Short mmCIF file of C-alpha atoms in Angstrom, two decimals:
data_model
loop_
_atom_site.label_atom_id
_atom_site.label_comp_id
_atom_site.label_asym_id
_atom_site.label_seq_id
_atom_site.Cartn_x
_atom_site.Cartn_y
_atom_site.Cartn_z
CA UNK A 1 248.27 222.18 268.58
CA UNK A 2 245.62 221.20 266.15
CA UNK A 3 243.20 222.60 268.56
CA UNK A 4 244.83 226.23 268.47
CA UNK A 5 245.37 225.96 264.82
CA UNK A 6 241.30 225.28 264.60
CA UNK A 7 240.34 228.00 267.12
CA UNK A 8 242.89 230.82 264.79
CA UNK A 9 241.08 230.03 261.20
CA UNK A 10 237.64 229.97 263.09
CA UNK A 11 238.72 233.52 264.23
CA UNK A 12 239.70 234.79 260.87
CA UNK A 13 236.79 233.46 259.17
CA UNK A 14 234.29 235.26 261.75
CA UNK A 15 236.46 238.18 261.34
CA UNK A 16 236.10 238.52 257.31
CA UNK A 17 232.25 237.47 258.04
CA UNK A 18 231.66 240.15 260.71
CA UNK A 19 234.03 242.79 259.37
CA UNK A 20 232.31 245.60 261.15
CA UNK A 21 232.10 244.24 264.58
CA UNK A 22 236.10 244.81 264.90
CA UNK A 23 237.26 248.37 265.99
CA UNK A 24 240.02 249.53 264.29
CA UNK A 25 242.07 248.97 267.20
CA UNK A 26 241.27 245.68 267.57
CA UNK A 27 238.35 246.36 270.11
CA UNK A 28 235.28 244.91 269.72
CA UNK A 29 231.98 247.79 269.01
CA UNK A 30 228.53 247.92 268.86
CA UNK A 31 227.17 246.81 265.65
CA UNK A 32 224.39 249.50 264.55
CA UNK A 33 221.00 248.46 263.88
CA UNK A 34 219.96 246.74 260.79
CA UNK A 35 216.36 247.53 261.24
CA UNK A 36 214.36 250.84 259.67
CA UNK A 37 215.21 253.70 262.12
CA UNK A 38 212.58 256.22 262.84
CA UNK A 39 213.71 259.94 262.71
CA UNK A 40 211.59 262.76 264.26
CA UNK A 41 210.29 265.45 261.70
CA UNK A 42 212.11 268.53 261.61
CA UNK A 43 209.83 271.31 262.31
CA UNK A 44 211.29 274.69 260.11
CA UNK A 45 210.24 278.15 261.79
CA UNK A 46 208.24 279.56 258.87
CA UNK A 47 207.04 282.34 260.88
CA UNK A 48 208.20 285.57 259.39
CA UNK A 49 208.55 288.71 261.51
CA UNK A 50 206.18 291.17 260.54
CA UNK A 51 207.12 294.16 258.13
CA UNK A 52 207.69 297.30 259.86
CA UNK A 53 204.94 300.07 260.15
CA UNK A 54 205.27 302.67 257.65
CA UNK A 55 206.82 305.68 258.18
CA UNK A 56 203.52 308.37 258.33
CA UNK A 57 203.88 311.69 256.82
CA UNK A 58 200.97 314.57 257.56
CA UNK A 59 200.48 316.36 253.89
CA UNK A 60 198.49 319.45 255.10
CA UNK A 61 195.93 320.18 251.87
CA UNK A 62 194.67 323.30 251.18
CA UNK A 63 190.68 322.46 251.13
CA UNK A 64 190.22 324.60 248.07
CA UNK A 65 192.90 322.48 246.18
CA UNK A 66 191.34 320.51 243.10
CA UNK A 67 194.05 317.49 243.76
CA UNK A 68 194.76 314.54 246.16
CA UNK A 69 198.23 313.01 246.38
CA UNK A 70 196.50 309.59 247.80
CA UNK A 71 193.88 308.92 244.97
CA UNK A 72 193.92 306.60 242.22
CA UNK A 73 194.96 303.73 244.90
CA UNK A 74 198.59 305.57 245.25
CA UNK A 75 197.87 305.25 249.42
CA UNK A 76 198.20 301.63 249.18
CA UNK A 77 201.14 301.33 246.37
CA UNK A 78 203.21 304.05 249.15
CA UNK A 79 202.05 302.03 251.99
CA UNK A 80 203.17 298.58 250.23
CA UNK A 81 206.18 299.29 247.95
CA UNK A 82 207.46 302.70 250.04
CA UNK A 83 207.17 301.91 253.50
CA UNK A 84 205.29 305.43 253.24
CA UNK A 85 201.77 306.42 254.58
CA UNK A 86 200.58 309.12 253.80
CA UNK A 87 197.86 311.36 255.61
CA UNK A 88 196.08 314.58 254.34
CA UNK A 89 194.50 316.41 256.28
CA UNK A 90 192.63 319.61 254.54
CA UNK A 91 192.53 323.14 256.37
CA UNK A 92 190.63 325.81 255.19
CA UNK A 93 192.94 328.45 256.15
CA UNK A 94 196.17 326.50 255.18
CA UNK A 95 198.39 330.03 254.76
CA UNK A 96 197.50 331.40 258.47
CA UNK A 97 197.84 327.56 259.73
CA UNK A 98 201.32 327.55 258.32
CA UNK A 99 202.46 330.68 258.81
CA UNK A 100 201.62 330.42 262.54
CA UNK A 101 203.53 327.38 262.50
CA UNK A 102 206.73 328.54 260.55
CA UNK A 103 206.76 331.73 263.03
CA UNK A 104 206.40 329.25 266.02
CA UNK A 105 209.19 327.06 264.98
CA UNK A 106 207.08 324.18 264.23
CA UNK A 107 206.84 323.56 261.30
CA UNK A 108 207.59 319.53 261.38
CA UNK A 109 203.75 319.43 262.35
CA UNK A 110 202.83 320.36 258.92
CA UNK A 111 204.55 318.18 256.97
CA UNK A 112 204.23 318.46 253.50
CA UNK A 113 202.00 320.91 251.85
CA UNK A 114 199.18 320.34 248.96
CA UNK A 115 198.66 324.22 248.05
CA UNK A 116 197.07 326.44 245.11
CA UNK A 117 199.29 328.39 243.25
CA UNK A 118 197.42 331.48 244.94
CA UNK A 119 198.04 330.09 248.26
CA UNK A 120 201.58 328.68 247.48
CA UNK A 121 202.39 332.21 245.88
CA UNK A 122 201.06 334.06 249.62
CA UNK A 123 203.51 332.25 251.69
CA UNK A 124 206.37 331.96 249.29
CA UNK A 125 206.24 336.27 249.23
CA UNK A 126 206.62 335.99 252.89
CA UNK A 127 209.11 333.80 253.29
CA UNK A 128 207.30 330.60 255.03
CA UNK A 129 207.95 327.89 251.94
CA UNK A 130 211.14 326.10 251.79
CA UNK A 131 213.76 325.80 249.05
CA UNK A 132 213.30 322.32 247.99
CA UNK A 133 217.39 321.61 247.43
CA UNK A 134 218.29 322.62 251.24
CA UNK A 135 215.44 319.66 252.44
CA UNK A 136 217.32 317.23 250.26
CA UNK A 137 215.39 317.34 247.07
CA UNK A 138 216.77 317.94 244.23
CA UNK A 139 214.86 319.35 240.80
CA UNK A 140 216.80 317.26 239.08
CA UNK A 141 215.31 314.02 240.51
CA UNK A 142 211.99 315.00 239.41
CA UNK A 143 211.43 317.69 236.76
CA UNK A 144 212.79 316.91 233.18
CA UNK A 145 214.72 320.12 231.90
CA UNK A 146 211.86 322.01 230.66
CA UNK A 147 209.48 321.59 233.21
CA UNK A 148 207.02 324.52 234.27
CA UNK A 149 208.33 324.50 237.49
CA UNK A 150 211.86 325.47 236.75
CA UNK A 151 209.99 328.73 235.02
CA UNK A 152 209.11 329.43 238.69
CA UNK A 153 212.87 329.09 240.13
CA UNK A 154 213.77 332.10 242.08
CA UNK A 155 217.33 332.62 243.69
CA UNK A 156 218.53 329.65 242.35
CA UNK A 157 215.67 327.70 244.16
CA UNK A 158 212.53 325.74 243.57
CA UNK A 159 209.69 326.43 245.93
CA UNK A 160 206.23 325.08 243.87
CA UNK A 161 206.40 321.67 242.44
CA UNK A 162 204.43 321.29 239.83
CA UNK A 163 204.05 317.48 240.12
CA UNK A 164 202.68 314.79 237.69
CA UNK A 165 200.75 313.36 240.54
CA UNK A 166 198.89 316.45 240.51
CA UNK A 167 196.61 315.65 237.68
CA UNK A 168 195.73 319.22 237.64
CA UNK A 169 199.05 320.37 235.92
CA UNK A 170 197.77 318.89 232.38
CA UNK A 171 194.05 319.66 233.31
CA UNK A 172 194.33 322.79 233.79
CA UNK A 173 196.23 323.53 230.16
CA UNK A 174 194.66 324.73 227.50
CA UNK A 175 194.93 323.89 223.57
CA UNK A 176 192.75 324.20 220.56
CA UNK A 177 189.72 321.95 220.31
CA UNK A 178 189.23 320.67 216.33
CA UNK A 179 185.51 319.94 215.49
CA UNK A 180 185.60 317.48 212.89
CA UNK A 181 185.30 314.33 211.98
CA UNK A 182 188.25 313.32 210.75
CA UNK A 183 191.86 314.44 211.35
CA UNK A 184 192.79 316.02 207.82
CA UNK A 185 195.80 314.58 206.48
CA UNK A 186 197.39 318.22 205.64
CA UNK A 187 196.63 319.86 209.15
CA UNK A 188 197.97 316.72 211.49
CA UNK A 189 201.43 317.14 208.95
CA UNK A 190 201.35 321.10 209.33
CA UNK A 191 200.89 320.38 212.81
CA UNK A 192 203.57 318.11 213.08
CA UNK A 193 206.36 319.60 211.23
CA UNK A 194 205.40 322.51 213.23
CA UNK A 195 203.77 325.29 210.79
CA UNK A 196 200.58 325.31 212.08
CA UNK A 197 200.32 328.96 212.54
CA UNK A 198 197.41 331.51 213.41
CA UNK A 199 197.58 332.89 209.88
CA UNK A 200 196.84 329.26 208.82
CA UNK A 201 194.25 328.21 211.44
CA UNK A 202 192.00 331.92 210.18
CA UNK A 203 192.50 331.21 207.03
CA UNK A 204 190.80 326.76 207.33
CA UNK A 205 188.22 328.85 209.93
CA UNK A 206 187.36 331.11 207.12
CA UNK A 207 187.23 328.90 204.42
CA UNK A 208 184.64 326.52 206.91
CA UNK A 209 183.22 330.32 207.64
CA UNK A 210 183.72 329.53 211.18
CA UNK A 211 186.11 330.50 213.87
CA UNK A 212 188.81 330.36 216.28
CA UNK A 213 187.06 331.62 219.70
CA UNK A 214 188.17 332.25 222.98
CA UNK A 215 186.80 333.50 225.84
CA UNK A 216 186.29 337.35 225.35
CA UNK A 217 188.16 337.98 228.95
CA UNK A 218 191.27 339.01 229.33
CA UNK A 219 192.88 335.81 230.93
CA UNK A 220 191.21 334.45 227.66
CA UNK A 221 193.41 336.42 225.50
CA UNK A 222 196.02 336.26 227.99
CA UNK A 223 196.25 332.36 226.39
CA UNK A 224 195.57 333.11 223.04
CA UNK A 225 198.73 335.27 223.56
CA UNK A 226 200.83 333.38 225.41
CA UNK A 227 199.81 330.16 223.19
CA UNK A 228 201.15 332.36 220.11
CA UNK A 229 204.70 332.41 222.02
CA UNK A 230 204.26 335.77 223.65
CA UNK A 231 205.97 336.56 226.87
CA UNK A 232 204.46 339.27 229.64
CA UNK A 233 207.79 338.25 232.05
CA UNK A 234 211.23 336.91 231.24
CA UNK A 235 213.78 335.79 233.97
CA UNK A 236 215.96 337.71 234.97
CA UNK A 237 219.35 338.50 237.61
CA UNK A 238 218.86 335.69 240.82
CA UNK A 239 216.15 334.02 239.02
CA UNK A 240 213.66 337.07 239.24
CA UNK A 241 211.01 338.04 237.03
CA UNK A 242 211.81 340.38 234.30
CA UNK A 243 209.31 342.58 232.09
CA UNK A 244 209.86 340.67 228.75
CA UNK A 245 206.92 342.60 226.76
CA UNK A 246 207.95 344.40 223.83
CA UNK A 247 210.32 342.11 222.36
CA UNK A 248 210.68 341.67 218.28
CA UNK A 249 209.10 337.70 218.78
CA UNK A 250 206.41 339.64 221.53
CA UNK A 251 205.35 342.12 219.34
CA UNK A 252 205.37 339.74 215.97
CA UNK A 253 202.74 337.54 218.67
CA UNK A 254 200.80 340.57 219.72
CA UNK A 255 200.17 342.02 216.14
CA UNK A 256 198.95 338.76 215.15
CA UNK A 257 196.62 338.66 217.48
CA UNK A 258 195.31 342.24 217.21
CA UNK A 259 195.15 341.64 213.51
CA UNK A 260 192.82 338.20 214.22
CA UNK A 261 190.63 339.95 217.19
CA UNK A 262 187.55 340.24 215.10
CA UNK A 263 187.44 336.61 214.23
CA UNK A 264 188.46 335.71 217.84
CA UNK A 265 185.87 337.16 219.80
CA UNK A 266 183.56 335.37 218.02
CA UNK A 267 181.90 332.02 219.79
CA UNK A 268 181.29 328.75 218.55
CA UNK A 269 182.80 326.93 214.99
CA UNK A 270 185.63 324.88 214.08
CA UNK A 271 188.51 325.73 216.64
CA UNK A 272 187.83 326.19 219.79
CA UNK A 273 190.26 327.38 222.99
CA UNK A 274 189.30 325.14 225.56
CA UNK A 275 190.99 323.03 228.56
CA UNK A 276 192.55 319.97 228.43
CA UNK A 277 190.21 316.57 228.33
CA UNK A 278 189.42 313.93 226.99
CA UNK A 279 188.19 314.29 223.52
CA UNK A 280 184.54 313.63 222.12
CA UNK A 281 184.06 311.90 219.22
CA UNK A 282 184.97 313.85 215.89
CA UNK A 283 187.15 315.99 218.35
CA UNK A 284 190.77 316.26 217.93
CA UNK A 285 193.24 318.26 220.10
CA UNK A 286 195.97 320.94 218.03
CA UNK A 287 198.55 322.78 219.86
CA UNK A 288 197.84 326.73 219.90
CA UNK A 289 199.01 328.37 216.83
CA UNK A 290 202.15 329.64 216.36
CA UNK A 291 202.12 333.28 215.24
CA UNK A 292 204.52 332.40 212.82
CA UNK A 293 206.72 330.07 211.26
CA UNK A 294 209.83 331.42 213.15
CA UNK A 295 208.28 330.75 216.72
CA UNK A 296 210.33 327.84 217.55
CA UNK A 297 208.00 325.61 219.36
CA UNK A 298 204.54 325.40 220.31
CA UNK A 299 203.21 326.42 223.68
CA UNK A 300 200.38 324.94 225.94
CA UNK A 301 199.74 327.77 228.86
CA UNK A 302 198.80 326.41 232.11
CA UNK A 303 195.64 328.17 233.93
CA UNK A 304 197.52 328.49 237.65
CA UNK A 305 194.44 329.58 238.96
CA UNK A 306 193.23 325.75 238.86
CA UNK A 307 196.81 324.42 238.86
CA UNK A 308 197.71 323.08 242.57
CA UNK A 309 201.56 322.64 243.59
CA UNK A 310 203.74 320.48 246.32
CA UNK A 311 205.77 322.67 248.49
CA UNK A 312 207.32 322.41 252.39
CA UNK A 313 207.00 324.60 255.42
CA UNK A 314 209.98 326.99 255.83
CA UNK A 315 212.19 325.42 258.58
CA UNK A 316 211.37 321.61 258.65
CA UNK A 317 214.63 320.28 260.20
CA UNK A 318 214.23 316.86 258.32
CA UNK A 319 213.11 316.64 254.47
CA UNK A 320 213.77 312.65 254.07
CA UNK A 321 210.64 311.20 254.77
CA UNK A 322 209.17 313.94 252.43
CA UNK A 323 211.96 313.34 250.12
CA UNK A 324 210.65 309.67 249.79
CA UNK A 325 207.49 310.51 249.43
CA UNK A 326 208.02 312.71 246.44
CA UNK A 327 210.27 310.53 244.75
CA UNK A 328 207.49 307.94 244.82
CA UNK A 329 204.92 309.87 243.80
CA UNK A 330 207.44 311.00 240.84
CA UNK A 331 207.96 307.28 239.85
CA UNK A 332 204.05 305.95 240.14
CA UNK A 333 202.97 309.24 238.16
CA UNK A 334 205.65 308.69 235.37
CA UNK A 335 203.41 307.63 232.84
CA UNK A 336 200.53 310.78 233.46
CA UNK A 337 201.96 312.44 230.47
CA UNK A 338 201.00 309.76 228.27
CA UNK A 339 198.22 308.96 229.75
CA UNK A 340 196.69 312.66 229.34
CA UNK A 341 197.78 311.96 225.74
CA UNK A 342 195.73 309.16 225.52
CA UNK A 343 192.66 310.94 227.32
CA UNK A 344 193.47 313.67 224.33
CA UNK A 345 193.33 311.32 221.43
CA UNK A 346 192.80 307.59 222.36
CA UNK A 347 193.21 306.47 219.07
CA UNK A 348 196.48 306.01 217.69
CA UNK A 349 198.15 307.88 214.99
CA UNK A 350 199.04 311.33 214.21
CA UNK A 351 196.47 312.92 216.98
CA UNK A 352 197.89 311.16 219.37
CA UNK A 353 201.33 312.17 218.21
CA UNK A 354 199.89 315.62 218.45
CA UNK A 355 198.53 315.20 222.09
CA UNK A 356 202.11 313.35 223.20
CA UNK A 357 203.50 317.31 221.53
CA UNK A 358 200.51 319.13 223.47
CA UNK A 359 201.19 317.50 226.97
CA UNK A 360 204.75 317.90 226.80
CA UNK A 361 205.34 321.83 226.13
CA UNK A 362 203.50 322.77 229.15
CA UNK A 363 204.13 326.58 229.91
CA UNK A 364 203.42 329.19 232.87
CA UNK A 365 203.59 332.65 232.33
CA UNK A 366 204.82 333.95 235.74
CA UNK A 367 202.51 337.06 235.70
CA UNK A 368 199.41 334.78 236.24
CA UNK A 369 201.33 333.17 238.90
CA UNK A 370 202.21 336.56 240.91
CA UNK A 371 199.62 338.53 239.71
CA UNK A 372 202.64 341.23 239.46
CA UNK A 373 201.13 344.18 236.77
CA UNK A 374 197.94 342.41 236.17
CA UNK A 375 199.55 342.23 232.10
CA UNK A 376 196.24 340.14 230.58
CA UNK A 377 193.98 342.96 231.73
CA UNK A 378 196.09 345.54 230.16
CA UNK A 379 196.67 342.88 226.82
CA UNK A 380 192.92 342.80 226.61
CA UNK A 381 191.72 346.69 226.56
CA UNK A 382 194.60 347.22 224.14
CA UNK A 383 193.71 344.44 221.81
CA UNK A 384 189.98 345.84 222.05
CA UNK A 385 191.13 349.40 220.96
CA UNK A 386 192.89 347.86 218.48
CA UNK A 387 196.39 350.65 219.80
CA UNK A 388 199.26 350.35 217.72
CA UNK A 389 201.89 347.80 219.40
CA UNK A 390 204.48 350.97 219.82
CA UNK A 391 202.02 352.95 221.83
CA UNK A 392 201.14 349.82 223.65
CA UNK A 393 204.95 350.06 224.60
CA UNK A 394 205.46 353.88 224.99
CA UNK A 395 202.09 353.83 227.51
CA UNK A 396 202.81 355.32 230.69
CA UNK A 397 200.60 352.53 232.17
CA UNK A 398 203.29 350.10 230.97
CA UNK A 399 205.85 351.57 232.63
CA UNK A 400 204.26 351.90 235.87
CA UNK A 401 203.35 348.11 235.84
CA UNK A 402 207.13 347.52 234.80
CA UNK A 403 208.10 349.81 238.49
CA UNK A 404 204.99 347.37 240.19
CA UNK A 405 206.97 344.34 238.99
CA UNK A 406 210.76 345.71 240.20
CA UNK A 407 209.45 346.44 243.32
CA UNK A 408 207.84 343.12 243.63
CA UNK A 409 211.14 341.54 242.89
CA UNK A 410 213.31 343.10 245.08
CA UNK A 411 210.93 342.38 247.83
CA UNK A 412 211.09 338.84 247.12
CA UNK A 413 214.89 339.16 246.52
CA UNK A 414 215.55 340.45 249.85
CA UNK A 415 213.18 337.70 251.25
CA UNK A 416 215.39 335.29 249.55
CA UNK A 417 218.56 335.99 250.84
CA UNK A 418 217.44 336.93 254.24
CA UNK A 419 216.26 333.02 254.00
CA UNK A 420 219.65 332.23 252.39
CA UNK A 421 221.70 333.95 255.47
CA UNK A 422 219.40 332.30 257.99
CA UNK A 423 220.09 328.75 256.36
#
């Protein structure tokens, strides 16, 4: 008995010293080792699957265009950020190379196009450019409200884009170049509060006997004009061009430059019309004149001629990728306005403030564009006659350019909505 009672205390005692080699059922277990335990190294899979190939799109550039959509490093930024790479390829003879493809029914092998205006202007008369909204972009996405190309909207479409990765849209602008050395206090606040008018840009070229020149061409009084708020074409019905010559704020622009022609033709001196770029020293850029204090803003005219536009191929059957493509372009080109400001006046202050004005009231006259009339030829052997602004309207030569531009409209109107029933 004293045995058993020996064994049953030696069993509790190795019990509380060896707690964990009892199960909880009683059952004896395997004690786990004491000793340091060696785990293998987890080896993570850092390998990360490569990023997909970019999505190429062809941009077929007219050779005689003076842009590139892919300078300026914007091939890699696409490439990188946009999953986008772009290829241009530049034909020579871009408008029979499209048109042959539109006719063909293949136009997904051209892609996007990188056109003149002239060129642009060919194949939108004959129906081979696509309305930008029915390929999925919208104006809206890109233009602000007052951009040039909604001047160029016809049937309710936009056809040219007039982007800001086209560098050629501000370079091809003209303003008034201001030989000086300094920026006179009074002129940057007429300037600014917007009464800087012809009448006050003779009189400062007078008083430094000097000048406002121009080239003695017509397309150079064509901007004189145009800069002084004149209109050759208003739009009209459907988005078509209408003859707006001979209206009160027309004629009020158009007297004031007849009444200025003899200082205008003359070269050189303080004021100079001149295309945007970057300023010299003692150069400052001014908006063109007003012809009076009732225009309501100022206007810098666009040379088409050197201006180059985005457009698409009538019938592409998918505009996403070129969607993309222009929606990137619009966002890595958002700061060209101020950067053409800065190329204007690099200094800050009031010409700068001035430039900023300049780069952002950017106008097209559409009878540059369409060559509809030929309007700066007739401006310019009327303003050398020096003919009274109501025989200028009463000429029969008027009137028959007014009949050239109808029946240049309903052409394209018919175009339109033979386009619009096909769609």
């Amino acid at each position: 008995m004293k045995i058993k009672r020996i064994l049953a205390v030696a069993l509790i005692v190795a019990a509380l010293l060896f707690p964990s080699c009892a199960g909880g059922d009683g059952e004896m277990t395997t004690a786990p080792e004491t000793s340091a335990v060696t785990t293998a190294p987890i080896t993570e899979n850092t390998t990360e699957a490569p990023p997909p190939a970019p999505d190429e799109l062809l941009v077929l550039r007219d050779a005689a265009a003076t842009d590139r959509v892919i300078d300026g490093g914007r091939a890699e930024l696409l490439a990188k950020d946009y999953g986008i790479r772009i290829t241009e390829r530049d034909d020579i003879d871009i408008v029979k190379t499209v048109r042959t493809a539109v006719l063909a029914g293949k136009s997904d092998d051209c892609g996007a196009l990188l056109l003149t205006t002239k060129s642009a202007v060919e194949l939108f008369c004959e129906g081979h450019l696509q309305n930008l909204s029915v390929a999925g972009i919208e104006a809206d996405a890109h233009l602000p409200s007052d951009d040039v190309s909604r001047a160029l909207s016809f049937g309710g479409g936009v056809y040219m884009l007039y982007s800001n990765a086209l560098s050629s849209k501000f370079t091809s602008a003209y303003g008034v170049l201001y030989r000086a050395d300094t920026l006179e206090e009074e002129l940057a606040k007429l300037v600014l509060d917007g009464d800087f008018t012809l009448e006050i840009a003779m009189n400062m070229a007078k008083g430094a006997d000097s000048s406002l020149s121009a080239n003695i061409e017509a397309k150079g009084i064509s901007f004189i004009y145009r800069g002084l708020g004149g209109k050759l074409f208003d739009v009209g019905e459907g988005g078509l061009p209408t003859l707006a010559f001979g209206s009160d704020a027309d004629a009020a622009a158009y007297r004031a430059l007849l009444g200025s022609s003899a200082s205008i033709t003359a070269e050189g001196g303080m004021f100079t019309v001149t295309r945007l770029s970057a300023a010299e020293k003692g150069e400052f850029y001014l908006p063109m004149p007003k012809a009076n204090s009732a225009q309501a803003a100022y206007v810098t005219p666009i040379d088409t001629d050197a201006a180059s536009v985005l457009a698409l191929p009538y019938g592409i059957t998918s505009g996403a990728l070129a969607k993309r493509a222009f929606e990137a372009l619009s966002v890595l080109s958002a700061d060209a306005p101020a950067k053409m400001a800065a190329a204007l006046a690099p200094a800050e202050g009031d010409a700068r403030t001035i430039a900023e004005k300049i780069v952002t009231s950017l106008s097209i006259e559409p009878s540059l564009v369409y060559g509809w009339g030929d309007m700066s030829e007739y401006l310019f052997e009327n303003l050398v006659w020096r003919v009274d602004i109501d025989t200028v309207l009463a000429d029969k030569s008027l009137a028959d350019r007014r009949e050239a531009v109808d029946i240049a409209a309903s052409i394209i109107k018919s175009r339109i909505e033979k386009q619009g029933e096909e769609e």
